[in-house]
């Protein structure tokens, strides 16, 4: 948590009563964010924010379930109307978290989980001091490279660029996040995150 961040709840006018928690899970590309948050989703007990994105749906992805797929024009409108709690450009596409459903769920007492990349997570850290922020680290840089390679063909140049970005992000994780976990074994790390959340205060 940062000192200069505003406290969104329980004191903000948006959040008059006791509410749920805003939980942010972030980390470098390929570290296992989706894998870990999918496993958390299976355990239940969280509201998963559905992001908007300008990228095209991949096979098997459903509108409104994995993402809300929008045009760049619509995404720009959402930024201008301040409808996004955070947003970022990533791999030539835009991604953002619609603000209203998140605040409504928190006001209703639900814990809301955001699985987002690091630039967006830093915006949340700056704006919502009470967010519980969890950074996922790889067991090693070599393992991160293996996981990225395992997801499909990537040139050596792309891998090197991703590793450079990942090193910078891991430094941000060290400096700015409340908790850091290592995604070595899936069951173990999911248990560790559930333990962190069990110990983190409610609002
Ligand atoms: P991210 O969402 O951070 O980009 P993914 O969840 O897509 O990462 O995971 C990247 C790759 O790493 C996938 O092939 C996934 O199956 C693999 N992976 C994730 N967690 C683990 C783990 N604990 N052990 C081994 N492989 C993992
Ligand atoms: P993908 O295109 O593989 O689904 O996601 C690419 C990256 O965007 C992942 O690191 C994912 O965590 C991140 N992401 C997904 N939704 C959001 C969002 O709403 N905001 C931000 N900042 N990142 C997001």
Tab-separated table of N, CA and C in Angstrom, residues 56-135:
chain	number	residue	atom	x	y	z
A	56	UNK	N	-9.167	-9.198	-30.492
A	56	UNK	CA	-10.189	-10.105	-31.020
A	56	UNK	C	-10.331	-11.313	-30.092
A	57	UNK	N	-11.536	-11.871	-30.044
A	57	UNK	CA	-11.745	-13.075	-29.233
A	57	UNK	C	-10.926	-14.233	-29.807
A	58	UNK	N	-10.335	-15.029	-28.916
A	58	UNK	CA	-9.648	-16.243	-29.362
A	58	UNK	C	-10.672	-17.370	-29.414
A	59	UNK	N	-10.353	-18.437	-30.168
A	59	UNK	CA	-11.302	-19.556	-30.227
A	59	UNK	C	-11.651	-20.025	-28.813
A	60	UNK	N	-12.930	-20.198	-28.569
A	60	UNK	CA	-13.360	-20.685	-27.247
A	60	UNK	C	-13.694	-19.569	-26.273
A	61	UNK	N	-13.295	-18.334	-26.591
A	61	UNK	CA	-13.614	-17.229	-25.680
A	61	UNK	C	-15.024	-16.701	-25.962
A	62	UNK	N	-15.753	-16.483	-24.890
A	62	UNK	CA	-17.139	-16.025	-25.013
A	62	UNK	C	-17.260	-14.566	-24.589
A	63	UNK	N	-18.011	-13.806	-25.378
A	63	UNK	CA	-18.323	-12.419	-25.031
A	63	UNK	C	-19.007	-12.375	-23.662
A	64	UNK	N	-18.504	-11.513	-22.791
A	64	UNK	CA	-19.144	-11.343	-21.486
A	64	UNK	C	-18.730	-12.381	-20.462
A	65	UNK	N	-17.995	-13.403	-20.907
A	65	UNK	CA	-17.552	-14.424	-19.948
A	65	UNK	C	-16.051	-14.264	-19.701
A	66	UNK	N	-15.284	-14.254	-20.797
A	66	UNK	CA	-13.836	-14.044	-20.656
A	66	UNK	C	-13.505	-12.562	-20.703
A	67	UNK	N	-14.112	-11.873	-21.635
A	67	UNK	CA	-13.934	-10.429	-21.806
A	67	UNK	C	-15.214	-9.864	-22.377
A	68	UNK	N	-15.311	-8.527	-22.327
A	68	UNK	CA	-16.247	-7.831	-23.209
A	68	UNK	C	-15.379	-7.282	-24.334
A	69	UNK	N	-15.641	-7.720	-25.551
A	69	UNK	CA	-14.822	-7.323	-26.703
A	69	UNK	C	-15.403	-6.060	-27.316
A	70	UNK	N	-14.592	-5.004	-27.353
A	70	UNK	CA	-15.101	-3.705	-27.816
A	70	UNK	C	-14.163	-3.118	-28.880
A	71	UNK	N	-14.690	-2.155	-29.619
A	71	UNK	CA	-13.869	-1.454	-30.613
A	71	UNK	C	-12.950	-0.451	-29.898
A	72	UNK	N	-11.915	-0.003	-30.622
A	72	UNK	CA	-11.043	1.038	-30.036
A	72	UNK	C	-11.839	2.305	-29.760
A	73	UNK	N	-12.805	2.572	-30.630
A	73	UNK	CA	-13.622	3.777	-30.451
A	73	UNK	C	-14.397	3.701	-29.131
A	74	UNK	N	-15.020	2.548	-28.912
A	74	UNK	CA	-15.794	2.372	-27.668
A	74	UNK	C	-14.872	2.432	-26.448
A	75	UNK	N	-13.680	1.827	-26.584
A	75	UNK	CA	-12.741	1.846	-25.462
A	75	UNK	C	-12.364	3.297	-25.140
A	76	UNK	N	-12.111	4.085	-26.175
A	76	UNK	CA	-11.780	5.501	-25.980
A	76	UNK	C	-12.903	6.244	-25.281
A	77	UNK	N	-14.133	5.932	-25.669
A	77	UNK	CA	-15.295	6.568	-25.009
A	77	UNK	C	-15.332	6.214	-23.524
A	78	UNK	N	-15.024	4.942	-23.243
A	78	UNK	CA	-15.073	4.510	-21.828
A	78	UNK	C	-14.001	5.240	-21.013
A	79	UNK	N	-12.837	5.466	-21.613
A	79	UNK	CA	-11.785	6.222	-20.908
A	79	UNK	C	-12.279	7.650	-20.652
A	80	UNK	N	-12.800	8.265	-21.694
A	80	UNK	CA	-13.213	9.681	-21.568
A	80	UNK	C	-14.351	9.847	-20.560
A	81	UNK	N	-15.234	8.848	-20.495
A	81	UNK	CA	-16.360	8.933	-19.551
A	81	UNK	C	-15.951	8.454	-18.150
A	82	UNK	N	-14.665	8.156	-17.972
A	82	UNK	CA	-14.138	7.703	-16.673
A	82	UNK	C	-14.835	6.427	-16.189
A	83	UNK	N	-15.145	5.549	-17.153
A	83	UNK	CA	-15.841	4.302	-16.796
A	83	UNK	C	-14.863	3.191	-16.414
A	84	UNK	N	-13.561	3.453	-16.595
A	84	UNK	CA	-12.588	2.392	-16.315
A	84	UNK	C	-11.818	2.685	-15.037
A	85	UNK	N	-11.728	1.675	-14.207
A	85	UNK	CA	-11.028	1.807	-12.929
A	85	UNK	C	-9.520	1.858	-13.172
A	86	UNK	N	-9.082	1.149	-14.188
A	86	UNK	CA	-7.697	1.199	-14.655
A	86	UNK	C	-7.715	0.702	-16.089
A	87	UNK	N	-6.677	1.053	-16.843
A	87	UNK	CA	-6.566	0.486	-18.198
A	87	UNK	C	-5.114	0.545	-18.636
A	88	UNK	N	-4.800	-0.277	-19.640
A	88	UNK	CA	-3.426	-0.303	-20.143
A	88	UNK	C	-3.427	-0.774	-21.592
A	89	UNK	N	-2.352	-0.392	-22.269
A	89	UNK	CA	-2.122	-0.922	-23.613
A	89	UNK	C	-1.110	-2.041	-23.459
A	90	UNK	N	-1.398	-3.166	-24.079
A	90	UNK	CA	-0.530	-4.332	-23.937
A	90	UNK	C	-0.534	-5.067	-25.265
A	91	UNK	N	0.656	-5.301	-25.843
A	91	UNK	CA	0.740	-6.002	-27.136
A	91	UNK	C	-0.179	-5.402	-28.206
A	92	UNK	N	-0.167	-4.079	-28.295
A	92	UNK	CA	-0.968	-3.372	-29.312
A	92	UNK	C	-2.478	-3.469	-29.121
A	93	UNK	N	-2.932	-3.932	-27.967
A	93	UNK	CA	-4.361	-3.930	-27.678
A	93	UNK	C	-4.593	-3.193	-26.365
A	94	UNK	N	-5.832	-2.761	-26.160
A	94	UNK	CA	-6.179	-2.080	-24.913
A	94	UNK	C	-6.994	-3.018	-24.032
A	95	UNK	N	-6.741	-2.908	-22.725
A	95	UNK	CA	-7.448	-3.713	-21.731
A	95	UNK	C	-7.851	-2.788	-20.590
A	96	UNK	N	-9.034	-2.994	-20.038
A	96	UNK	CA	-9.431	-2.155	-18.919
A	96	UNK	C	-10.469	-2.828	-18.039
A	97	UNK	N	-10.564	-2.329	-16.807
A	97	UNK	CA	-11.515	-2.858	-15.829
A	97	UNK	C	-12.686	-1.903	-15.686
A	98	UNK	N	-13.896	-2.305	-16.086
A	98	UNK	CA	-15.054	-1.427	-15.880
A	98	UNK	C	-15.240	-1.150	-14.386
A	99	UNK	N	-15.376	0.132	-14.083
A	99	UNK	CA	-15.393	0.556	-12.678
A	99	UNK	C	-16.686	0.155	-11.948
A	100	UNK	N	-17.820	0.397	-12.595
A	100	UNK	CA	-19.104	0.302	-11.894
A	100	UNK	C	-19.371	-1.093	-11.301
A	101	UNK	N	-19.239	-2.188	-12.101
A	101	UNK	CA	-19.520	-3.511	-11.516
A	101	UNK	C	-18.609	-3.828	-10.339
A	102	UNK	N	-17.360	-3.369	-10.418
A	102	UNK	CA	-16.417	-3.642	-9.322
A	102	UNK	C	-16.874	-2.932	-8.054
A	103	UNK	N	-17.196	-1.643	-8.178
A	103	UNK	CA	-17.603	-0.883	-6.984
A	103	UNK	C	-18.927	-1.407	-6.431
A	104	UNK	N	-19.839	-1.797	-7.334
A	104	UNK	CA	-21.131	-2.330	-6.866
A	104	UNK	C	-20.934	-3.619	-6.074
A	105	UNK	N	-20.084	-4.505	-6.589
A	105	UNK	CA	-19.863	-5.782	-5.901
A	105	UNK	C	-19.208	-5.563	-4.546
A	106	UNK	N	-18.244	-4.643	-4.509
A	106	UNK	CA	-17.565	-4.364	-3.239
A	106	UNK	C	-18.562	-3.773	-2.236
A	107	UNK	N	-19.406	-2.865	-2.734
A	107	UNK	CA	-20.412	-2.257	-1.850
A	107	UNK	C	-21.363	-3.320	-1.308
A	108	UNK	N	-21.608	-4.363	-2.138
A	108	UNK	CA	-22.519	-5.432	-1.703
A	108	UNK	C	-21.809	-6.435	-0.790
A	109	UNK	N	-20.524	-6.207	-0.540
A	109	UNK	CA	-19.799	-7.057	0.409
A	109	UNK	C	-18.991	-8.176	-0.222
A	110	UNK	N	-18.933	-8.223	-1.584
A	110	UNK	CA	-18.171	-9.299	-2.235
A	110	UNK	C	-16.699	-8.925	-2.393
A	111	UNK	N	-15.843	-9.914	-2.327
A	111	UNK	CA	-14.439	-9.729	-2.682
A	111	UNK	C	-14.323	-9.789	-4.200
A	112	UNK	N	-13.672	-8.783	-4.776
A	112	UNK	CA	-13.552	-8.709	-6.232
A	112	UNK	C	-12.101	-8.960	-6.629
A	113	UNK	N	-11.912	-9.860	-7.578
A	113	UNK	CA	-10.550	-10.197	-7.997
A	113	UNK	C	-10.265	-9.660	-9.410
A	114	UNK	N	-9.193	-8.914	-9.531
A	114	UNK	CA	-8.741	-8.422	-10.841
A	114	UNK	C	-7.480	-9.172	-11.225
A	115	UNK	N	-7.486	-9.777	-12.403
A	115	UNK	CA	-6.262	-10.388	-12.930
A	115	UNK	C	-5.800	-9.477	-14.052
A	116	UNK	N	-4.783	-8.684	-13.778
A	116	UNK	CA	-4.392	-7.632	-14.724
A	116	UNK	C	-2.871	-7.535	-14.831
A	117	UNK	N	-2.411	-6.896	-15.913
A	117	UNK	CA	-0.967	-6.738	-16.070
A	117	UNK	C	-0.460	-5.597	-15.160
A	118	UNK	N	0.866	-5.417	-15.176
A	118	UNK	CA	1.490	-4.627	-14.107
A	118	UNK	C	1.194	-3.120	-14.194
A	119	UNK	N	1.134	-2.559	-15.411
A	119	UNK	CA	0.843	-1.103	-15.501
A	119	UNK	C	-0.514	-0.789	-14.886
A	120	UNK	N	-1.497	-1.627	-15.191
A	120	UNK	CA	-2.847	-1.422	-14.639
A	120	UNK	C	-2.848	-1.618	-13.128
A	121	UNK	N	-2.098	-2.631	-12.670
A	121	UNK	CA	-2.037	-2.885	-11.222
A	121	UNK	C	-1.460	-1.667	-10.502
A	122	UNK	N	-0.470	-1.010	-11.126
A	122	UNK	CA	0.118	0.176	-10.491
A	122	UNK	C	-0.903	1.314	-10.393
A	123	UNK	N	-1.805	1.413	-11.364
A	123	UNK	CA	-2.855	2.443	-11.276
A	123	UNK	C	-3.787	2.147	-10.097
A	124	UNK	N	-4.105	0.855	-9.911
A	124	UNK	CA	-4.978	0.489	-8.792
A	124	UNK	C	-4.272	0.802	-7.473
A	125	UNK	N	-2.985	0.474	-7.398
A	125	UNK	CA	-2.223	0.730	-6.166
A	125	UNK	C	-2.218	2.230	-5.866
A	126	UNK	N	-2.092	3.054	-6.905
A	126	UNK	CA	-2.078	4.502	-6.718
A	126	UNK	C	-3.423	5.065	-6.292
A	127	UNK	N	-4.503	4.404	-6.713
A	127	UNK	CA	-5.831	4.981	-6.487
A	127	UNK	C	-6.574	4.357	-5.312
A	128	UNK	N	-6.313	3.101	-5.007
A	128	UNK	CA	-7.089	2.380	-3.990
A	128	UNK	C	-6.149	1.790	-2.948
A	129	UNK	N	-5.928	2.573	-1.907
A	129	UNK	CA	-4.935	2.174	-0.905
A	129	UNK	C	-5.324	0.883	-0.192
A	130	UNK	N	-6.612	0.564	-0.158
A	130	UNK	CA	-7.036	-0.614	0.590
A	130	UNK	C	-6.991	-1.901	-0.237
A	131	UNK	N	-6.644	-1.793	-1.513
A	131	UNK	CA	-6.590	-3.002	-2.343
A	131	UNK	C	-5.552	-3.967	-1.776
A	132	UNK	N	-5.849	-5.251	-1.893
A	132	UNK	CA	-4.874	-6.282	-1.500
A	132	UNK	C	-4.152	-6.686	-2.780
A	133	UNK	N	-2.842	-6.441	-2.837
A	133	UNK	CA	-2.129	-6.645	-4.101
A	133	UNK	C	-1.158	-7.816	-3.981
A	134	UNK	N	-1.277	-8.733	-4.926
A	134	UNK	CA	-0.474	-9.965	-4.897
A	134	UNK	C	0.292	-10.076	-6.217
A	135	UNK	N	1.591	-10.161	-6.117
A	135	UNK	CA	2.437	-10.248	-7.311
A	135	UNK	C	2.936	-11.679	-7.451
